[in-house]
XYZ file of C-alpha atoms in Angstrom:
304
model
C 257.321 62.920 -132.084
C 253.743 61.619 -132.743
C 252.805 64.680 -131.484
C 254.757 66.258 -133.876
C 252.488 64.979 -136.315
C 249.691 66.011 -135.027
C 250.685 70.389 -134.992
C 251.851 70.396 -138.826
C 248.739 70.868 -141.572
C 246.825 68.787 -144.001
C 248.730 69.645 -146.806
C 252.151 69.031 -145.215
C 251.231 65.808 -143.854
C 250.365 65.093 -147.477
C 253.389 65.509 -148.408
C 255.333 63.936 -146.000
C 253.548 60.731 -146.838
C 254.436 61.111 -150.521
C 257.600 61.313 -149.460
C 257.732 58.529 -147.481
C 256.330 56.308 -149.887
C 258.473 57.249 -152.294
C 261.817 57.441 -151.117
C 261.477 53.402 -151.308
C 261.742 53.882 -155.501
C 264.110 56.174 -155.453
C 265.937 54.866 -153.544
C 265.599 51.501 -155.314
C 266.847 54.481 -158.877
C 269.774 55.808 -157.210
C 271.072 52.480 -156.086
C 271.072 50.522 -159.060
C 270.009 53.129 -162.261
C 272.145 56.066 -161.504
C 274.697 55.109 -159.018
C 275.908 51.810 -161.958
C 275.922 54.763 -164.643
C 277.900 56.979 -162.669
C 281.061 54.497 -162.028
C 280.627 53.812 -165.767
C 281.320 57.444 -166.894
C 283.894 57.617 -164.640
C 285.991 54.013 -165.307
C 285.449 55.546 -168.412
C 287.832 58.730 -168.426
C 290.196 56.169 -167.745
C 292.725 54.441 -169.137
C 291.645 50.932 -167.090
C 292.705 48.004 -168.687
C 292.755 45.303 -166.371
C 295.935 43.277 -167.954
C 297.496 45.960 -167.704
C 297.158 48.141 -163.966
C 299.807 49.461 -164.468
C 298.895 51.829 -166.788
C 295.374 53.104 -165.205
C 295.637 56.647 -165.842
C 293.007 59.458 -166.603
C 293.182 60.022 -170.099
C 289.553 62.251 -169.920
C 287.842 61.688 -172.707
C 290.280 60.223 -175.627
C 288.148 56.502 -174.906
C 285.072 58.213 -176.545
C 286.714 59.629 -179.696
C 288.845 56.112 -179.677
C 285.336 54.505 -179.907
C 283.931 57.298 -182.309
C 286.638 57.238 -185.317
C 286.544 53.083 -184.653
C 285.162 51.921 -187.900
C 284.186 48.686 -186.083
C 282.252 50.792 -183.650
C 280.854 52.978 -186.704
C 279.992 49.583 -188.583
C 278.125 48.010 -185.284
C 276.466 51.573 -184.780
C 275.398 50.879 -188.086
C 273.961 47.576 -187.789
C 272.804 47.766 -184.146
C 270.329 51.440 -185.983
C 269.396 48.527 -188.276
C 268.570 45.805 -185.986
C 266.665 48.522 -183.992
C 264.312 50.045 -186.589
C 263.792 47.019 -188.449
C 262.659 45.171 -184.873
C 260.823 47.550 -183.215
C 258.523 48.678 -187.254
C 257.709 44.607 -187.647
C 257.068 44.290 -184.293
C 255.134 47.288 -183.747
C 253.240 46.695 -187.196
C 252.891 42.629 -186.430
C 251.581 43.829 -182.722
C 249.077 46.392 -183.772
C 247.451 43.856 -186.419
C 247.675 41.220 -183.470
C 245.708 43.408 -181.498
C 242.652 44.605 -183.944
C 242.389 40.907 -184.142
C 241.934 39.488 -180.985
C 240.373 43.135 -180.131
C 236.289 41.202 -179.880
C 235.758 39.537 -176.870
C 235.341 35.780 -177.185
C 236.377 32.670 -176.385
C 239.227 31.850 -179.361
C 240.375 35.334 -179.186
C 240.792 34.586 -175.157
C 242.684 31.357 -175.540
C 244.575 33.430 -178.138
C 245.656 35.711 -176.224
C 247.132 32.943 -173.491
C 248.738 31.128 -175.975
C 251.087 34.490 -176.721
C 252.473 34.518 -173.621
C 254.193 31.822 -173.876
C 257.375 33.441 -176.174
C 257.064 36.004 -173.505
C 258.277 33.354 -170.885
C 261.082 32.085 -172.654
C 264.376 33.463 -171.495
C 265.900 35.219 -175.027
C 269.418 33.466 -174.087
C 267.349 29.738 -174.408
C 265.956 31.181 -177.734
C 268.794 32.193 -179.481
C 270.463 28.443 -178.659
C 266.994 27.457 -179.689
C 266.955 28.556 -183.019
C 270.737 28.406 -183.844
C 269.835 24.304 -183.144
C 266.882 24.980 -185.227
C 268.432 26.441 -188.061
C 271.397 24.634 -188.256
C 272.552 23.480 -191.546
C 273.103 19.863 -190.456
C 270.535 18.775 -188.129
C 268.814 21.693 -187.702
C 264.625 20.587 -188.013
C 264.545 23.942 -190.831
C 268.011 24.458 -191.632
C 268.326 21.030 -192.470
C 265.319 21.152 -195.604
C 265.403 25.102 -196.176
C 269.012 24.531 -197.206
C 268.230 20.815 -199.583
C 265.647 23.028 -201.145
C 267.395 25.726 -202.247
C 265.832 28.688 -200.016
C 268.880 29.169 -198.004
C 272.451 29.425 -198.537
C 274.896 25.909 -198.061
C 275.990 27.457 -194.897
C 272.481 28.230 -192.903
C 270.798 31.325 -192.254
C 272.683 32.204 -189.408
C 275.990 31.800 -191.095
C 275.677 33.985 -194.593
C 276.806 37.858 -194.268
C 274.034 38.510 -196.280
C 270.607 36.390 -194.682
C 272.319 36.139 -191.061
C 271.132 39.430 -189.441
C 267.580 38.989 -191.187
C 267.250 36.306 -189.527
C 268.291 37.316 -185.989
C 265.568 40.333 -186.457
C 262.705 37.202 -187.259
C 264.104 35.778 -184.040
C 263.466 38.693 -181.988
C 259.832 39.445 -183.970
C 258.254 36.598 -183.033
C 259.756 36.642 -179.401
C 258.716 40.463 -179.243
C 255.361 40.634 -181.156
C 252.817 39.525 -178.459
C 254.131 41.488 -175.947
C 253.720 44.568 -177.969
C 250.231 43.209 -179.364
C 249.355 42.580 -174.926
C 250.088 46.219 -174.707
C 247.632 47.169 -177.967
C 245.048 45.653 -177.103
C 244.887 46.321 -173.560
C 244.692 49.905 -174.877
C 242.079 48.674 -176.918
C 239.801 47.416 -174.475
C 240.334 50.821 -172.001
C 239.002 52.928 -175.168
C 235.515 54.504 -174.584
C 232.719 52.711 -176.431
C 230.244 55.250 -176.481
C 232.883 57.521 -178.448
C 233.486 54.316 -181.076
C 229.248 54.247 -181.023
C 228.693 57.877 -181.736
C 231.186 57.197 -184.470
C 229.663 54.022 -186.355
C 225.766 55.388 -186.140
C 227.692 58.777 -187.964
C 228.159 56.709 -190.552
C 232.310 56.736 -189.761
C 233.552 53.194 -191.924
C 236.198 51.095 -189.952
C 239.238 53.589 -191.727
C 238.165 56.498 -190.839
C 237.044 55.444 -187.330
C 241.175 53.555 -186.673
C 242.501 56.815 -188.162
C 240.013 59.836 -186.873
C 239.304 58.080 -183.321
C 241.163 54.494 -182.127
C 244.770 56.576 -183.590
C 244.593 58.919 -181.933
C 243.708 57.638 -177.885
C 246.387 54.895 -178.022
C 248.502 57.700 -178.585
C 249.821 56.911 -174.915
C 250.169 53.320 -175.577
C 252.091 53.739 -178.784
C 254.391 55.941 -177.243
C 254.827 53.525 -174.342
C 255.431 50.796 -177.142
C 257.491 52.782 -178.746
C 259.968 53.304 -176.127
C 260.169 50.103 -174.208
C 261.020 48.020 -177.498
C 263.746 50.532 -178.817
C 265.313 50.707 -175.496
C 264.828 47.395 -174.981
C 266.028 46.229 -179.057
C 268.860 49.076 -178.863
C 270.748 47.432 -176.304
C 270.359 43.361 -177.045
C 272.998 41.525 -176.496
C 271.619 38.060 -175.233
C 269.860 36.145 -177.447
C 272.851 37.813 -180.534
C 275.591 36.726 -179.060
C 273.954 32.785 -178.458
C 272.150 32.086 -182.064
C 275.737 33.741 -184.002
C 278.309 35.179 -181.151
C 278.364 38.452 -183.879
C 279.597 37.253 -186.941
C 279.280 36.230 -189.607
C 281.970 38.841 -189.928
C 280.656 41.028 -187.633
C 277.335 41.014 -189.201
C 275.250 41.083 -186.350
C 277.951 42.713 -184.054
C 275.888 44.967 -182.494
C 276.911 47.592 -180.350
C 276.241 45.742 -176.792
C 278.679 42.754 -178.297
C 280.702 45.588 -178.443
C 280.743 47.393 -175.393
C 280.746 43.900 -174.080
C 283.528 42.201 -175.448
C 285.841 45.417 -175.227
C 285.396 44.805 -171.056
C 285.036 40.584 -170.801
C 287.166 40.341 -173.248
C 290.117 42.411 -173.504
C 289.579 43.237 -170.206
C 289.578 47.019 -171.534
C 286.703 48.461 -168.577
C 287.831 52.031 -170.033
C 287.120 51.375 -173.597
C 283.742 49.381 -172.711
C 282.836 51.917 -170.057
C 283.109 55.127 -173.040
C 280.532 52.702 -175.570
C 277.745 51.296 -173.006
C 278.009 55.589 -171.935
C 277.703 56.208 -175.823
C 274.762 53.607 -176.873
C 272.771 55.165 -173.058
C 273.725 58.853 -174.526
C 272.035 57.235 -177.998
C 268.907 56.271 -175.910
C 268.268 59.122 -174.562
C 267.761 60.647 -177.516
C 265.338 58.229 -179.715
C 263.083 58.662 -176.680
C 263.736 62.403 -177.097
C 262.736 62.347 -180.490
C 259.718 59.496 -180.534
C 258.211 61.587 -177.258
C 258.568 65.190 -179.597
C 257.517 63.352 -182.448
C 254.372 61.847 -181.097
C 253.158 65.085 -178.882
C 252.864 66.532 -181.933
C 250.985 65.145 -183.648
C 248.780 64.809 -180.491
C 248.595 68.575 -180.760
C 248.211 67.863 -184.151
C 244.975 64.937 -183.894
C 243.302 67.605 -180.997
C 243.166 69.895 -183.676
C 241.389 68.938 -186.384
């Protein structure tokens, strides 16, 4: 074996080394990501209800057509898109502003950056339970006073169909904006200082430096943030389940909640798997749109 390795040329030994190093990661992706997706695709092609095993049969794409024609699923898709768009936009804007404020190196900024890690370390389902208690109109530390000050409906922010979804968006923004800020802050710290100093010497003000230098060089970090947050927000489940369980009147019934209800509450594995695969396709489509948009912006900045 050792003699065989020694007979290999240097490029082949390097290729073999890279293959051996990448094999564990590829195996991990295949076992824990690719295999469950393929199993889900397989389940989605069958009528498979655990409460009615005698009806188990191949129905091809009927679960997909039923899901696309289901008014409840279409409503959940609209709610999910609104939730995703609102959360990601707010987190990106607030996170970028926070990153700019924390950019200068000072003791206060270092302490503030450390404290920003606190919301991220809390489990989302715990965050949902905490805000459910805080916003309760009967005894909640925030909800009780908001109702008595006539700043919230009598049933509370989470109990009204008009305020439940915006409130859940605020909760998600509270938890995940620090993560966005930390990623963008790391990108700001990595910018070449000589380019920024040269622009300042040439007389470029803060707005021109931000628009013509900082933003174009931060496009890779922005792409990372957008893909991470869109993927995560679109499949949000635990924080909304703990706070509202999809109510009131399905106003916060996200697509992931619908898939879980079909699979674990009604035991319709085939229909739930079809909804999950449709969610995966939506995420892939949104990631492709983000990548193409940022690539086009990168080309435009480089040409200008």
